[in-house]
PDB file of C-alpha atoms in Angstrom:
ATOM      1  CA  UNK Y   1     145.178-108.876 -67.805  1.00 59.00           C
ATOM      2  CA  UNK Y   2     145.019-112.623 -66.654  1.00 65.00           C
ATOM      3  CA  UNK Y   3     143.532-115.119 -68.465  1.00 72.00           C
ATOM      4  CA  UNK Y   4     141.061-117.465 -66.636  1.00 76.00           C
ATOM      5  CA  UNK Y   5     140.667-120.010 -69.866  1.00 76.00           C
ATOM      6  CA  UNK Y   6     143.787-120.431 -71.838  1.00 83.00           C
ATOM      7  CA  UNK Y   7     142.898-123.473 -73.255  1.00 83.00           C
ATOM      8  CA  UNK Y   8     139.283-124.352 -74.741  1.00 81.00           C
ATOM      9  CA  UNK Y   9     137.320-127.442 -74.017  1.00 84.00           C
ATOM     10  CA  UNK Y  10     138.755-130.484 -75.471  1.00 89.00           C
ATOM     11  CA  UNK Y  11     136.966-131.420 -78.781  1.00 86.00           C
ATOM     12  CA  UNK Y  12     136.577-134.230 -81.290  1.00 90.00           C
ATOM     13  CA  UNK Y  13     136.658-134.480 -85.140  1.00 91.00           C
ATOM     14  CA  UNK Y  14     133.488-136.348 -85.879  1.00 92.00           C
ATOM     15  CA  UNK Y  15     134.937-137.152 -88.924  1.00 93.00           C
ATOM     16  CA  UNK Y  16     138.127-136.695 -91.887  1.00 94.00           C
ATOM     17  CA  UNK Y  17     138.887-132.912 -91.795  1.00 91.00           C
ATOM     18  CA  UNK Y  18     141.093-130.468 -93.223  1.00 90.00           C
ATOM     19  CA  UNK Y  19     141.890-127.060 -91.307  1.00 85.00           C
ATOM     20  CA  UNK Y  20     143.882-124.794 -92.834  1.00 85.00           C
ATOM     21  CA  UNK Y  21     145.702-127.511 -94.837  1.00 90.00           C
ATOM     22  CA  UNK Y  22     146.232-129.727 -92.139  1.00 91.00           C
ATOM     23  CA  UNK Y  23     144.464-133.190 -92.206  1.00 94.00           C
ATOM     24  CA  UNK Y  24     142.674-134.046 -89.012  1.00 93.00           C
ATOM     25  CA  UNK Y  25     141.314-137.650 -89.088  1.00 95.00           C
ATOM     26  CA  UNK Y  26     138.168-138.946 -87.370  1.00 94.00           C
ATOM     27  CA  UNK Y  27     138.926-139.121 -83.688  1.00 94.00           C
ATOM     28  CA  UNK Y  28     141.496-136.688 -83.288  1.00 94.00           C
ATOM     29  CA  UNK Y  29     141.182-134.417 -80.512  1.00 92.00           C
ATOM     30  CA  UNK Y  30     141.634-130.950 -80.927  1.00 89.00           C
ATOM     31  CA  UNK Y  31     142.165-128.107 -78.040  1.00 88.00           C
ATOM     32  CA  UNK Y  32     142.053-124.861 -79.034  1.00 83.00           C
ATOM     33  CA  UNK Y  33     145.058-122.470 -77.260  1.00 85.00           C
ATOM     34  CA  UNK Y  34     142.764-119.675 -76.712  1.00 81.00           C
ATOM     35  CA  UNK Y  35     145.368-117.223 -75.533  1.00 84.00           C
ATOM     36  CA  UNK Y  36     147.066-117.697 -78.776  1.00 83.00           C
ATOM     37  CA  UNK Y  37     143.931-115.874 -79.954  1.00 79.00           C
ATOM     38  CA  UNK Y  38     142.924-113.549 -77.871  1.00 80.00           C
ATOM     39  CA  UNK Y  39     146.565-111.907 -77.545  1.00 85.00           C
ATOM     40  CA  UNK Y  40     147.532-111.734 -80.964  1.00 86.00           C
ATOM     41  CA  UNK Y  41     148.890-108.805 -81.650  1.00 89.00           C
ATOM     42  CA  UNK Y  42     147.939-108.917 -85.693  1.00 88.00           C
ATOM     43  CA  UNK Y  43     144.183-108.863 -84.410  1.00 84.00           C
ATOM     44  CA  UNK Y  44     143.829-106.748 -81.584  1.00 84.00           C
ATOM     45  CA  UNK Y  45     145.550-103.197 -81.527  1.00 86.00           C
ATOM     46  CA  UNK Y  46     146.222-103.109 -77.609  1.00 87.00           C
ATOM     47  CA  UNK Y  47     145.659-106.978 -76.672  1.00 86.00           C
ATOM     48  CA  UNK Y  48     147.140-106.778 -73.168  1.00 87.00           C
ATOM     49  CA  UNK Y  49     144.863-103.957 -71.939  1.00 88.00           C
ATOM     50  CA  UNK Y  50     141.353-104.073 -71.328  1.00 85.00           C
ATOM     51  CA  UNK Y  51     140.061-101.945 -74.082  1.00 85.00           C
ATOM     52  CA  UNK Y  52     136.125-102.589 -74.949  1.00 84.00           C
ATOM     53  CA  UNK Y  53     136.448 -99.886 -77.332  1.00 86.00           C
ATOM     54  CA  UNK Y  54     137.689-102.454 -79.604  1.00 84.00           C
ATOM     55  CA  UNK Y  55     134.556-104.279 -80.085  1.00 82.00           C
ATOM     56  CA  UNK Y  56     132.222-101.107 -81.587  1.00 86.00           C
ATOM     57  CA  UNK Y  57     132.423 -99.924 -84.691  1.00 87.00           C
ATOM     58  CA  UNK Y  58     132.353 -95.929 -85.557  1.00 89.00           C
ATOM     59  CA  UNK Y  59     129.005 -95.154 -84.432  1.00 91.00           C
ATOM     60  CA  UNK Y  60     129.245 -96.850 -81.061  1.00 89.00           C
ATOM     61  CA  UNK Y  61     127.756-100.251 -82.415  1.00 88.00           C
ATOM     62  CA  UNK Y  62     128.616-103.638 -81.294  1.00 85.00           C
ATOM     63  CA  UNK Y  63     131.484-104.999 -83.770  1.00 83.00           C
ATOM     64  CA  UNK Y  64     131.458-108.533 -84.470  1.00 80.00           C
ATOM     65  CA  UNK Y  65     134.891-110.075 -84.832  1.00 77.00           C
ATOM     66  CA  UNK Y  66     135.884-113.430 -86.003  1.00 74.00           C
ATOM     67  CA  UNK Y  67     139.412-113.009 -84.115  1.00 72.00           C
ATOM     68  CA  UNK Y  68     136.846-113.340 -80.712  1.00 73.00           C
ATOM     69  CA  UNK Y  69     135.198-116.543 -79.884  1.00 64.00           C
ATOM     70  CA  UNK Y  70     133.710-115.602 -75.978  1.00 61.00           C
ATOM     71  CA  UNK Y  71     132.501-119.026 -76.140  1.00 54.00           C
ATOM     72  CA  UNK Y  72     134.163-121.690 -78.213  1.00 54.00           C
ATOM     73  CA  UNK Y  73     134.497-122.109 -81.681  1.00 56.00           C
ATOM     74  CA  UNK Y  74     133.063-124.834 -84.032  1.00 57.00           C
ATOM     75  CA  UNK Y  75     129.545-126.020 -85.523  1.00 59.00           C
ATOM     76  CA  UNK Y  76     127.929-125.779 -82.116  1.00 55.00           C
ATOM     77  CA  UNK Y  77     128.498-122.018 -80.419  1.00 51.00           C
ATOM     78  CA  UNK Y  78     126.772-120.051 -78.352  1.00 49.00           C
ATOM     79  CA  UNK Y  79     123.087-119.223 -80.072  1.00 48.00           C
ATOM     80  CA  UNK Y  80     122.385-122.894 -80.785  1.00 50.00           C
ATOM     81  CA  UNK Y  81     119.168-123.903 -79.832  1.00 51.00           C
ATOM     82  CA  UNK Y  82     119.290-126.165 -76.821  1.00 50.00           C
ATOM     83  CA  UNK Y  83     118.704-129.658 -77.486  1.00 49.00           C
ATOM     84  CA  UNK Y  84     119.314-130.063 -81.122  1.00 51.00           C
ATOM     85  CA  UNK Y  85     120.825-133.282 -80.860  1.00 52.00           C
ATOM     86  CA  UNK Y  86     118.281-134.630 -78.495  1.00 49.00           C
ATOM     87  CA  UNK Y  87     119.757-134.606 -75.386  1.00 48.00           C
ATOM     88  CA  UNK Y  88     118.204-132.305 -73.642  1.00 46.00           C
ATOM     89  CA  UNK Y  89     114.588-134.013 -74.030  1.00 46.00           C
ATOM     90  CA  UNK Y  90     116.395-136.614 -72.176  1.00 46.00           C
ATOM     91  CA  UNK Y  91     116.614-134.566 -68.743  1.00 47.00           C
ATOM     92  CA  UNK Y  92     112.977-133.540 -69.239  1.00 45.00           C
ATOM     93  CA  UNK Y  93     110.801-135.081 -66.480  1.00 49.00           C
ATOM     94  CA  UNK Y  94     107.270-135.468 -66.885  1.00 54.00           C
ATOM     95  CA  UNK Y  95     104.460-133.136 -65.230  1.00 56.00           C
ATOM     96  CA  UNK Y  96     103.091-135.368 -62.371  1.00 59.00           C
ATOM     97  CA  UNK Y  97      99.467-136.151 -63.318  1.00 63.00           C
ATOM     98  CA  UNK Y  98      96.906-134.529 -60.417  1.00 63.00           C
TER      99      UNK Y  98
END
């Protein structure tokens, strides 16, 4: 299987951080090597074959996994409510007035 994204977007510490006992100060920028993830063999049983299998659980059901971030990782993923930090409002134009 290729692998369209290997990297993720770049990101930013918005402040002093420690990730798995490494110290990240404000500012640094951090890019995830998402191949790194989605390969690993200690995760995934057959990572270099397409196998959705691996995402149900017994009964069929969809299996979350932590080893699988479809899009991105960090305190603002996929589900957020758009707009949270007020930008969106920003690109709102008002109704015109009849």
């Amino acid at each position: 299987m290729g692998n369209i994204a290997p990297l993720s977007i770049p990101h930013m510490t918005t402040k002093d951080t420690n990730i798995q006992g490494y110290f990240l100060p404000k500012g640094t920028l951090v890019i995830a090597n998402l191949t790194s993830v989605m390969f690993d063999k200690t995760q995934w049983e057959t990572p270099d074959t397409f196998n959705p299998g691996q995402f149900l659980d017994a009964d069929g059901r969809f299996l979350k996994r932590n080893a699988f971030p479809p899009f991105s990782t960090g305190k603002r993923v996929s589900g957020e409510p758009a707009g949270s930090d007020g930008a969106v409002p920003i690109l709102h134009f008002p109704a015109p007035e009849i």
